[in-house]
mmCIF file of C-alpha atoms and ligand atoms in Angstrom:
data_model
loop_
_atom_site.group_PDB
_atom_site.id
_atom_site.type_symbol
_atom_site.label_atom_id
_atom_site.label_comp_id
_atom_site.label_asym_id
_atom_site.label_seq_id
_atom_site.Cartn_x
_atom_site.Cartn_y
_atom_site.Cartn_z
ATOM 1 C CA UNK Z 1 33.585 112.547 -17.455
ATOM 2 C CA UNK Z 2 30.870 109.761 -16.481
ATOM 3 C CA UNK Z 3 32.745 106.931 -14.490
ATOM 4 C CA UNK Z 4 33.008 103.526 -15.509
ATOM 5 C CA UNK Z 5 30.242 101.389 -14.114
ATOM 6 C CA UNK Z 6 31.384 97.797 -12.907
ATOM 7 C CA UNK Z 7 29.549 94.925 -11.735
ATOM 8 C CA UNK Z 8 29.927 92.764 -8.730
ATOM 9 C CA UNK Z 9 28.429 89.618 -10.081
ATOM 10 C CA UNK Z 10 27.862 87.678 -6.606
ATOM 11 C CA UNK Z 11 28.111 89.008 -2.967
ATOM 12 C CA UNK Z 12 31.366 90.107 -2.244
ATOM 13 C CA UNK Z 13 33.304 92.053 1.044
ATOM 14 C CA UNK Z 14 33.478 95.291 1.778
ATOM 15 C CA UNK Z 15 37.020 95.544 0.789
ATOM 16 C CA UNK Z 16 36.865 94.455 -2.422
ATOM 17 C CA UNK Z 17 33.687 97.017 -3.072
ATOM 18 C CA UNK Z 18 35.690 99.845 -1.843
ATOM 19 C CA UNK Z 19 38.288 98.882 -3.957
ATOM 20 C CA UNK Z 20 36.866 99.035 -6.809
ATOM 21 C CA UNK Z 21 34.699 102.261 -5.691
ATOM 22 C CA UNK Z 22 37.445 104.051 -5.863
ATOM 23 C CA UNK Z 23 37.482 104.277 -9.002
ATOM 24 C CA UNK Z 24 33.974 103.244 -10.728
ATOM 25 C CA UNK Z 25 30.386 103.248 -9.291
ATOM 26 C CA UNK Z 26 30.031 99.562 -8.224
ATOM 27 C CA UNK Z 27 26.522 97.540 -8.758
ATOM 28 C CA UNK Z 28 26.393 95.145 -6.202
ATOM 29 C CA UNK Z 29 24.750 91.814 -5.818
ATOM 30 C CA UNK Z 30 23.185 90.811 -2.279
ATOM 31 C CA UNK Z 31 22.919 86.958 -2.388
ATOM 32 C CA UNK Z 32 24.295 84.143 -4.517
ATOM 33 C CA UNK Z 33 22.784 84.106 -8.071
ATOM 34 C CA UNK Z 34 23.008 81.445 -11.207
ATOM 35 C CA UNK Z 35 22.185 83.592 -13.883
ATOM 36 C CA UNK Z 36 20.872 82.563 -16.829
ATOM 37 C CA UNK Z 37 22.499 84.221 -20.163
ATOM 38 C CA UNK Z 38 19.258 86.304 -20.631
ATOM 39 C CA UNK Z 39 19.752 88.111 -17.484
ATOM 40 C CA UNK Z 40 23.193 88.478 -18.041
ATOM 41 C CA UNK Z 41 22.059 89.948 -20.954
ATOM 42 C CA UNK Z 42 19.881 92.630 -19.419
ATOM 43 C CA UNK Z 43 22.421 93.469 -16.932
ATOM 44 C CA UNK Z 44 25.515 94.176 -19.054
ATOM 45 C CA UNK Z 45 23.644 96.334 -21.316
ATOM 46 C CA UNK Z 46 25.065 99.651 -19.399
ATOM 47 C CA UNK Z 47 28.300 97.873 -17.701
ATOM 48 C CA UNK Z 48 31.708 98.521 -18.591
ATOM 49 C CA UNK Z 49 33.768 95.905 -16.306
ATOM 50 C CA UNK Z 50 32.217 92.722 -14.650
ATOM 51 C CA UNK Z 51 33.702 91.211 -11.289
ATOM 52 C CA UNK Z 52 32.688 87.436 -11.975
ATOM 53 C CA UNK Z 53 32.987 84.501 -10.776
ATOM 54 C CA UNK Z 54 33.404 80.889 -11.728
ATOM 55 C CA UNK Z 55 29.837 80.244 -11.668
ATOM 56 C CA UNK Z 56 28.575 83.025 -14.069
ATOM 57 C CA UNK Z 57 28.472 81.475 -17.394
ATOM 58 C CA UNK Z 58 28.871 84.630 -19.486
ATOM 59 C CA UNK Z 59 28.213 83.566 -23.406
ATOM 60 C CA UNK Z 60 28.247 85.062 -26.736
ATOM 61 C CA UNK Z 61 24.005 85.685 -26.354
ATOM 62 C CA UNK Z 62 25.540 87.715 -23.160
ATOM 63 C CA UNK Z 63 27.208 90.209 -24.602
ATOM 64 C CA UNK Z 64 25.575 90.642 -27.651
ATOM 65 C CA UNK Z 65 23.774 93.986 -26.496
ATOM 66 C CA UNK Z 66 26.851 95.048 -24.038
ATOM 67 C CA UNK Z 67 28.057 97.971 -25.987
ATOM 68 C CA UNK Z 68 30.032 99.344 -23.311
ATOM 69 C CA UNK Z 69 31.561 96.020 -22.393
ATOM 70 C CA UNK Z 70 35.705 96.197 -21.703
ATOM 71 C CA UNK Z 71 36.657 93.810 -19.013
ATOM 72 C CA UNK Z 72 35.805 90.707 -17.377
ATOM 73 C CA UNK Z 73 37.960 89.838 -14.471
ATOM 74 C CA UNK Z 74 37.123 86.321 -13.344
ATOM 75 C CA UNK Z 75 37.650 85.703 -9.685
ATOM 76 C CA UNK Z 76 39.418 81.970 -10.113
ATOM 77 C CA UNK Z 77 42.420 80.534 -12.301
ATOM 78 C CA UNK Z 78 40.095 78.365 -13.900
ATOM 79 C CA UNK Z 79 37.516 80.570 -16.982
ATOM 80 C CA UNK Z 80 35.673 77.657 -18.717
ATOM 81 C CA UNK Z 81 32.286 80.078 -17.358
ATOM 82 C CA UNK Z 82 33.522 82.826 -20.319
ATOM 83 C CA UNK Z 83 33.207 82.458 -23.941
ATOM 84 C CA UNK Z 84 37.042 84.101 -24.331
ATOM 85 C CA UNK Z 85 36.535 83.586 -27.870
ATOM 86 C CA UNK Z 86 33.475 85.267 -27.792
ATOM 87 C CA UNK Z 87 34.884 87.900 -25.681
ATOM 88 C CA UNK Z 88 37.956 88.383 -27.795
ATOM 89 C CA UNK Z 89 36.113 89.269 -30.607
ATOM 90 C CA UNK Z 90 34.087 91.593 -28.947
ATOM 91 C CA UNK Z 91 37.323 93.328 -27.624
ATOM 92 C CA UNK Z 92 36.606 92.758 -24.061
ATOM 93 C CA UNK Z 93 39.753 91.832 -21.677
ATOM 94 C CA UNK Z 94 39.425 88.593 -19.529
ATOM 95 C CA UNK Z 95 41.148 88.252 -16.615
ATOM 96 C CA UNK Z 96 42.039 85.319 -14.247
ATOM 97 C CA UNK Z 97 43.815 84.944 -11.103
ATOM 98 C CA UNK Z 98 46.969 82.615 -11.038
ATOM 99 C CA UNK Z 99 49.548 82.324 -8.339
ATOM 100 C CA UNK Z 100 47.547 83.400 -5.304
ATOM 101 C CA UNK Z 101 45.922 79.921 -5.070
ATOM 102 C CA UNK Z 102 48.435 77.379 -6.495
ATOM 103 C CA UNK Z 103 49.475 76.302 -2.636
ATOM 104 C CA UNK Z 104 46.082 76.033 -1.005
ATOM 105 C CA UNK Z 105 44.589 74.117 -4.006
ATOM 106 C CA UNK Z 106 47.276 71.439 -4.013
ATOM 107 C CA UNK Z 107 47.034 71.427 -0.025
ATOM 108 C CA UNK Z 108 43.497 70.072 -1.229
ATOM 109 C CA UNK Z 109 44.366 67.881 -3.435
ATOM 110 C CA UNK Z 110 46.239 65.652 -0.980
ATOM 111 C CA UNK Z 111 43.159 66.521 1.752
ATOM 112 C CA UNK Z 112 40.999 64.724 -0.622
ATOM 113 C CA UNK Z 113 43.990 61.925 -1.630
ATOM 114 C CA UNK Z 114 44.662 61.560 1.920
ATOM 115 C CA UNK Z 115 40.973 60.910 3.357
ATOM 116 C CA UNK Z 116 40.223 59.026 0.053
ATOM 117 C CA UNK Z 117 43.142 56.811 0.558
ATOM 118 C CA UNK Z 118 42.830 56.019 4.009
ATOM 119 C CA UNK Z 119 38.703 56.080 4.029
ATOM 120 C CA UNK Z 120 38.158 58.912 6.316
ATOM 121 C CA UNK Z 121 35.404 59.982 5.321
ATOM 122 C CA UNK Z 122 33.559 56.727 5.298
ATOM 123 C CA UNK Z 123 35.112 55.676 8.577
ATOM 124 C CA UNK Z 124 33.260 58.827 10.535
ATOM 125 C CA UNK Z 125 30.004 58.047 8.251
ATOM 126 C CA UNK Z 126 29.998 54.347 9.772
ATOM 127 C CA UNK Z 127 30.861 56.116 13.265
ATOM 128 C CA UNK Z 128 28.541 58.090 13.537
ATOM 129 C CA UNK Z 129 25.782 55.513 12.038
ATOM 130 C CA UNK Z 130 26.277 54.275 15.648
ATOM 131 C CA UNK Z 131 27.698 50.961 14.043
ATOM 132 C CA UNK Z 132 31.121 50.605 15.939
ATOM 133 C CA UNK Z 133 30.419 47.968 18.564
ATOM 134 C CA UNK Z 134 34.381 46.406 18.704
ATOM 135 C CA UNK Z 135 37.535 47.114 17.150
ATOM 136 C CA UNK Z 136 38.616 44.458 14.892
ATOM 137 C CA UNK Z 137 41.662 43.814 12.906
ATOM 138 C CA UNK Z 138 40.647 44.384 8.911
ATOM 139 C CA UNK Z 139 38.163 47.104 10.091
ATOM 140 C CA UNK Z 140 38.279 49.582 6.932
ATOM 141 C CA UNK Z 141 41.649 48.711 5.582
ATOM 142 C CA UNK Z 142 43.029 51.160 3.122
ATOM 143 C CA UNK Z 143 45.557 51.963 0.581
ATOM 144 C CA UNK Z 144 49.285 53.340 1.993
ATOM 145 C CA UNK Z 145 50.143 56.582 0.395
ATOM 146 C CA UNK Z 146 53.694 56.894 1.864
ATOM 147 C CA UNK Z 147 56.412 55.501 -0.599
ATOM 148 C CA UNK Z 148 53.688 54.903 -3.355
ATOM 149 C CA UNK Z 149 54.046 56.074 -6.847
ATOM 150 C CA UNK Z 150 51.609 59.119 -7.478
ATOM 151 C CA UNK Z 151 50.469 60.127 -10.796
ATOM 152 C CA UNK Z 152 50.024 63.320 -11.723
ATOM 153 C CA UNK Z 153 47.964 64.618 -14.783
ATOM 154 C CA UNK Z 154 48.989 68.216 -15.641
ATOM 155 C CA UNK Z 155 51.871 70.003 -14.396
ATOM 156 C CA UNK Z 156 51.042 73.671 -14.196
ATOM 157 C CA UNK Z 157 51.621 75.494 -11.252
ATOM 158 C CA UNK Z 158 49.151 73.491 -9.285
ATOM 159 C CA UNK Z 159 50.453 70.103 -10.353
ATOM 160 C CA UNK Z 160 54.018 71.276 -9.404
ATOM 161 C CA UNK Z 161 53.235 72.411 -6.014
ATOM 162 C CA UNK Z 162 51.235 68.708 -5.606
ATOM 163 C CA UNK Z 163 54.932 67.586 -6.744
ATOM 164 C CA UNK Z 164 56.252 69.429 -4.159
ATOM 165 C CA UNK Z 165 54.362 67.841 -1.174
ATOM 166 C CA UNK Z 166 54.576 64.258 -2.480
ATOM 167 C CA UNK Z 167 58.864 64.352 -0.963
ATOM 168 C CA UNK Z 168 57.191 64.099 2.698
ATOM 169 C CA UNK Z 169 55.842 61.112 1.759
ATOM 170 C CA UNK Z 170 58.820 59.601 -0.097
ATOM 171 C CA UNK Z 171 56.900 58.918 -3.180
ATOM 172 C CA UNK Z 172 57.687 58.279 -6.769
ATOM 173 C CA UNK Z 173 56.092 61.274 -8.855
ATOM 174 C CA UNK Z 174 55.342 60.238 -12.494
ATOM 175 C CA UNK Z 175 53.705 62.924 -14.499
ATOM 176 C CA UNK Z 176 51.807 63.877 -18.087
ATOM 177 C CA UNK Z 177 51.402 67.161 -19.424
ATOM 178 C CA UNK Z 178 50.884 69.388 -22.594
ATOM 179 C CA UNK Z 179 54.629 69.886 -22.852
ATOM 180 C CA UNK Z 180 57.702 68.445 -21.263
ATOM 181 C CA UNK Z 181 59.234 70.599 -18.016
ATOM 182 C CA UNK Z 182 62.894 71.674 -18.483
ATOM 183 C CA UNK Z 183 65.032 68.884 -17.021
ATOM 184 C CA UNK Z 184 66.085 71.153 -13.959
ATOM 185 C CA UNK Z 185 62.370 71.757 -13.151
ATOM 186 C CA UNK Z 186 62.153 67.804 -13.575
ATOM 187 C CA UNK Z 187 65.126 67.318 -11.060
ATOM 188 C CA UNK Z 188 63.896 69.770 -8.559
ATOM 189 C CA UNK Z 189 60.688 68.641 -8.556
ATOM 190 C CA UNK Z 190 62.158 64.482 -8.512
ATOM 191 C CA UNK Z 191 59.404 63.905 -11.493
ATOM 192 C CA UNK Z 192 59.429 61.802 -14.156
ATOM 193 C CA UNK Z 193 57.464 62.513 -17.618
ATOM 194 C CA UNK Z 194 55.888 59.631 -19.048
ATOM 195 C CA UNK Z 195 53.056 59.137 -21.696
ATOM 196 C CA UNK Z 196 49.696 59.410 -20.728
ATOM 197 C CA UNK Z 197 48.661 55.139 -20.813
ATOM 198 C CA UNK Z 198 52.038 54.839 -19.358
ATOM 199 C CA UNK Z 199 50.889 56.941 -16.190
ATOM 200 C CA UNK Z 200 47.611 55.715 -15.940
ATOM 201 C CA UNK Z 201 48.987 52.079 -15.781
ATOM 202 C CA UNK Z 202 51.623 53.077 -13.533
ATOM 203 C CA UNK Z 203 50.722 55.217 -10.769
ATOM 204 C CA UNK Z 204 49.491 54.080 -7.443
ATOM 205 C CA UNK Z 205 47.669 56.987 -6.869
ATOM 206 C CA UNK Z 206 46.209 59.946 -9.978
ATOM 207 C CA UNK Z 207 45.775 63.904 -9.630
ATOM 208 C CA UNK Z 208 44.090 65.404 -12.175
ATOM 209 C CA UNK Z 209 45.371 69.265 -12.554
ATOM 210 C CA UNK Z 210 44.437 69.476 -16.036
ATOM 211 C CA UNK Z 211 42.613 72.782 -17.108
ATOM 212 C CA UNK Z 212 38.917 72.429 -18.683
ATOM 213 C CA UNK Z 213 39.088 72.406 -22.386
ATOM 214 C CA UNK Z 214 37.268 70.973 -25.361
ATOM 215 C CA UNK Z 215 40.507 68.971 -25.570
ATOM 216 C CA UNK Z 216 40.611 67.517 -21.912
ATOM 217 C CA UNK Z 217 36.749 66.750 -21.633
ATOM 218 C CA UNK Z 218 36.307 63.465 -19.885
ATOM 219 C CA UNK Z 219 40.034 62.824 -20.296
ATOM 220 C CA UNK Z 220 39.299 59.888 -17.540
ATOM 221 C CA UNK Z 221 36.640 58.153 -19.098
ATOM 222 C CA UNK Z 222 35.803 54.300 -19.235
ATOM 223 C CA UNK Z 223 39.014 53.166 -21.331
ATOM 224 C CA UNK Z 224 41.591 55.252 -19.326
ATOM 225 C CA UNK Z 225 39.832 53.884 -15.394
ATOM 226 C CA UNK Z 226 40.670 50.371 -17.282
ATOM 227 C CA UNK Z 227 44.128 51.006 -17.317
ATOM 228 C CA UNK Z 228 44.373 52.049 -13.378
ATOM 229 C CA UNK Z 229 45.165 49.916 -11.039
ATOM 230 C CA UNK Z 230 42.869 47.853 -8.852
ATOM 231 C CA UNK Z 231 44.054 50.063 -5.410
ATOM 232 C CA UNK Z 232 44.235 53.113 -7.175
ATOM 233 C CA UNK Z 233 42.765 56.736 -5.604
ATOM 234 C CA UNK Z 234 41.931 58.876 -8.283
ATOM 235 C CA UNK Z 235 41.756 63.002 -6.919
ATOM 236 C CA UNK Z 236 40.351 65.414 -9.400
ATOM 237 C CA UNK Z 237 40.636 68.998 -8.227
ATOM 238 C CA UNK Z 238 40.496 70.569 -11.697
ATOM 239 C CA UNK Z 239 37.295 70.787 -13.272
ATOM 240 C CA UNK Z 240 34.287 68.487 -13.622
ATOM 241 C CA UNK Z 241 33.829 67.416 -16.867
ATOM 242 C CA UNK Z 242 37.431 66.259 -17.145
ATOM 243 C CA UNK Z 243 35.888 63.121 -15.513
ATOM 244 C CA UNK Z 244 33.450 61.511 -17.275
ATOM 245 C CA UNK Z 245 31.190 60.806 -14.336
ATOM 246 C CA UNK Z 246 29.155 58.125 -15.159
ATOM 247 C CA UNK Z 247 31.874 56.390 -15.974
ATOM 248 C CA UNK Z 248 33.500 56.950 -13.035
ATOM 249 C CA UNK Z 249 30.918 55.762 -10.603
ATOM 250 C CA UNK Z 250 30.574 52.601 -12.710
ATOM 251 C CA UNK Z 251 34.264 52.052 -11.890
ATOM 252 C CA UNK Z 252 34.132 52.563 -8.234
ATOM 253 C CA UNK Z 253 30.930 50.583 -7.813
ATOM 254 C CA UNK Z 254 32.575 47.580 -9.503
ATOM 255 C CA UNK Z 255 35.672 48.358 -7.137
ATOM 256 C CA UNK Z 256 37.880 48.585 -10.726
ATOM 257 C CA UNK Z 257 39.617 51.816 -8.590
ATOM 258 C CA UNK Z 258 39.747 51.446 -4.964
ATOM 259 C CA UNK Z 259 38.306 54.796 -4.480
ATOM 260 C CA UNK Z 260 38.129 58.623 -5.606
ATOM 261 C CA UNK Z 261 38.718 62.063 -4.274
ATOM 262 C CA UNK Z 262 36.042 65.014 -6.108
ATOM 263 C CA UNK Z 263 36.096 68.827 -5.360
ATOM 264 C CA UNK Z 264 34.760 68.902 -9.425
ATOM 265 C CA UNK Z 265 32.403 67.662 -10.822
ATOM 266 C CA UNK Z 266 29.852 67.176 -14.543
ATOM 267 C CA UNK Z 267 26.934 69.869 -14.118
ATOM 268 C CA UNK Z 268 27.911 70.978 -11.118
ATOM 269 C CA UNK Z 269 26.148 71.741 -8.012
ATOM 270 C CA UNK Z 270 23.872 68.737 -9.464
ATOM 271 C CA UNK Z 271 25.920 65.500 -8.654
ATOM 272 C CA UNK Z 272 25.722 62.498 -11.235
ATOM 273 C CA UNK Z 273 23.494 60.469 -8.294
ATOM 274 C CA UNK Z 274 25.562 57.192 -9.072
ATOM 275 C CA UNK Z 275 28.354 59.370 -7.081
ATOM 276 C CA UNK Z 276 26.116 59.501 -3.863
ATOM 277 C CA UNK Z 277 25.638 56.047 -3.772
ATOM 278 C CA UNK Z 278 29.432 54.884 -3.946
ATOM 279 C CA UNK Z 279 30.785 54.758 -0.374
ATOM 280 C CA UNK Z 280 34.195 54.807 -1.798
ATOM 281 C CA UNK Z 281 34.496 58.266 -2.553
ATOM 282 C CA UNK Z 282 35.191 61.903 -0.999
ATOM 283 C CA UNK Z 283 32.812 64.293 -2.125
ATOM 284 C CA UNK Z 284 33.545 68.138 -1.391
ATOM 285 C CA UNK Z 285 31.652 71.233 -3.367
ATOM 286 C CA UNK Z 286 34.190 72.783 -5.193
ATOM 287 C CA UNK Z 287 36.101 74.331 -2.340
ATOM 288 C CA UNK Z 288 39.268 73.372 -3.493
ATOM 289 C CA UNK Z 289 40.999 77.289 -3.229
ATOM 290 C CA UNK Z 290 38.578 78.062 0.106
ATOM 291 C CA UNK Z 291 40.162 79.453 2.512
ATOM 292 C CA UNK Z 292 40.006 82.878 4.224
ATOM 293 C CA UNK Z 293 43.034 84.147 3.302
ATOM 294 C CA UNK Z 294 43.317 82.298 -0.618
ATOM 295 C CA UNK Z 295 39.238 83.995 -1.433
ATOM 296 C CA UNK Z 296 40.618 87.149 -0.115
ATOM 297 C CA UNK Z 297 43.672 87.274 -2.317
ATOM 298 C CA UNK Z 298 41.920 85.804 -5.308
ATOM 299 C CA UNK Z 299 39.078 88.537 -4.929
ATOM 300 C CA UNK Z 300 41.219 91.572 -4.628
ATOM 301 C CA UNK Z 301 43.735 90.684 -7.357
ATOM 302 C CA UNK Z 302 40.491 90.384 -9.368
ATOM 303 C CA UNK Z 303 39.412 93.794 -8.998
ATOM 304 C CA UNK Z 304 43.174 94.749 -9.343
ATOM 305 C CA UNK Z 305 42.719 93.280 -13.132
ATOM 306 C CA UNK Z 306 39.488 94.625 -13.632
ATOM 307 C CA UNK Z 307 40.993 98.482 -12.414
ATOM 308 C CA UNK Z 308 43.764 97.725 -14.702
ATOM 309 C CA UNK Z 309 41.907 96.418 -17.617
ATOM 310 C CA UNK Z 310 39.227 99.458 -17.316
ATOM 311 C CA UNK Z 311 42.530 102.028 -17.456
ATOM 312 C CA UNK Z 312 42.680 102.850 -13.733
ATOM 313 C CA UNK Z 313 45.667 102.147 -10.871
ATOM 314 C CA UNK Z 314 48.723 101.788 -10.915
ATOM 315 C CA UNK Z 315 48.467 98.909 -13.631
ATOM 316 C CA UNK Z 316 46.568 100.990 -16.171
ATOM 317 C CA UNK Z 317 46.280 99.418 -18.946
ATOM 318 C CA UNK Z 318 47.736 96.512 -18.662
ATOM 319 C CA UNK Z 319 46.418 94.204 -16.736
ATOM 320 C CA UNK Z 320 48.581 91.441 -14.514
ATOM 321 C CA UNK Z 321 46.608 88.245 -15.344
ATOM 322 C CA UNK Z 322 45.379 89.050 -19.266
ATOM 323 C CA UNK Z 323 44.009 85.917 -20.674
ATOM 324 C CA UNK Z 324 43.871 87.132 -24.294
ATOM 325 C CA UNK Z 325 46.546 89.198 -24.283
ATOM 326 C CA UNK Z 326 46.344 89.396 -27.869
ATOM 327 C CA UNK Z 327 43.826 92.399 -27.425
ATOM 328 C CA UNK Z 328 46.617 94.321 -25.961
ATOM 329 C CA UNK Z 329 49.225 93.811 -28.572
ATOM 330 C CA UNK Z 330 46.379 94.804 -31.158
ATOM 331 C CA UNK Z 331 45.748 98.587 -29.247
HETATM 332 C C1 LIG V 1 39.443 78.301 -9.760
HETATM 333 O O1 LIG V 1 40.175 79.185 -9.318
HETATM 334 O O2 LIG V 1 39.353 78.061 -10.957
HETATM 335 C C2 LIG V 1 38.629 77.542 -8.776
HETATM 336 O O3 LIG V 1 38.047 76.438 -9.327
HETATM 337 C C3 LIG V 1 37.584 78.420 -8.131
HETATM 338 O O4 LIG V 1 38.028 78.737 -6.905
#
């Protein structure tokens, strides 16, 4: 019998290739690549399982001509790239990987709250301008962190372990999501549900963990950075386009928030260019799970999916981290 042929959509390590060579013959990419949906296109057309990543948009043009299509295992929790609904119909699995990243990413999010908050950022940018001649008093004053109230704007996994670390700092932790946590998760965690205007006006200090939907585009836009406070540090770690940029930068140029924290962003890698200008902001490029150890155990529980999903290992069949599970209760 012919093996399955998988796909390695961007350069990945050894490991991870042998992995999955031991069980399919593995096309491999060399360097970084944005694909457009045409060449996806072309190179699904003999491909049963795909190794992607959060960059690959994979659409419904995509997969059109894919006949031997099965599996998509998407290296990252988040899989706004994939058309699931597309992909559902088509009967091919999607994958995603939860859990291995839920610590590092919220270690992030108060990296970026932290340096936001306290202007670190900014503070080496002056520095190293050459521009410190004497210390003085109200030299870049910033906003305390420790026993404020933080907000928190989705309260997965991610949001919970940002719940988590907020007790060092013997903050308040007010938080929105979807659906209510049972009380004991509530107690544990010392958070407090409250409607979304009612966080917004309250908190000191707003993560957004929200996943990417239709439903949560530009759930910060104009109207909800009016309702903020004047010191507030907004962090979004989630996805761009949860933001609405533009009116973001507007807000931190008129100083209406007293700063933000971005991993995310609108169009990413191409930055709104209102963002570059604000000094009161910490820019990073979506690195918000990268670290050694996280990209390692995100990329080989990947290819654990996609050998599951494809009908190999010791998972055969059913794959740990099915997003549209509904294709297995169908077979
Ligand atoms: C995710 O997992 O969705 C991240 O954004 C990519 O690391």
């Amino acid at each position: 019998m012919d093996r399955a042929r998988v796909w390695i959509t961007q350069p990945a390590s050894a490991e991870v290739v042998a992995r999955l060579a031991a069980h399919f013959d593995v096309v491999e990419t060399d360097a970084v690549q944005q694909y457009t949906s045409a060449q996806f296109a072309a190179g699904l057309r003999d491909i049963d399982g795909v190794l992607a990543s959060v960059i690959d948009r994979i659409d419904a043009a995509a997969i059109i001509q894919a006949p031997r299509l099965k599996a998509i295992a998407n290296i990252g929790v988040g899989y706004n790239n994939l058309d699931v609904a597309a992909l559902s119909a088509a009967g091919v699995i999607v994958t995603n990987t939860p859990e291995v990243l839920t610590e590092t990413t919220a270690d992030m999010a108060w990296a970026l709250l932290l340096a936001a908050a306290r202007r670190v950022s900014e503070g080496e940018r002056w520095l190293r301008d050459g521009r410190w001649q004497s210390w003085s008093f109200d030299l870049l004053l910033g906003q305390d962190i420790h026993g404020s109230t933080l907000g928190i704007l989705g309260m997965g996994r991610i949001g919970q372990a940002v719940a988590r670390r907020a007790r060092g700092f013997d903050m308040q932790v007010l938080y929105h999501n979807r659906s209510r946590l049972p009380e004991s998760v509530e107690h544990n965690l010392g958070a407090t549900y409250v409607d979304k205007d009612a966080l917004l006006r309250a908190s000191d200090h707003l993560v957004l963990v929200l996943p990417y939907s239709a439903a949560t585009r530009h759930a910060i836009g104009a109207p909800e950075l009016a309702l903020m406070k004047r010191g507030a540090i907004l962090v979004n770690i989630a996805r761009g386009g949860i933001v609405d940029d533009a009116a973001l930068a507007a807000a931190l140029q008129q100083r209406q928030i007293a700063a933000a924290g971005l991993d995310v962003f609108e169009n990413e890698p191409a930055l709104n260019p209102r963002l570059l200008e604000c000094r009161n902001i910490v820019l990073t490029p979506h690195i918000g799970s990268a670290t050694a150890a996280t990209r390692r155990a995100m990329a080989m529980l990947a290819a654990d999916n996609l050998i599951a999903a494809l009908g190999a290992g010791p998972h055969a069949g059913s794959p740990p981290n099915i997003v549209n599970a509904q294709l297995l209760r169908k077979a």
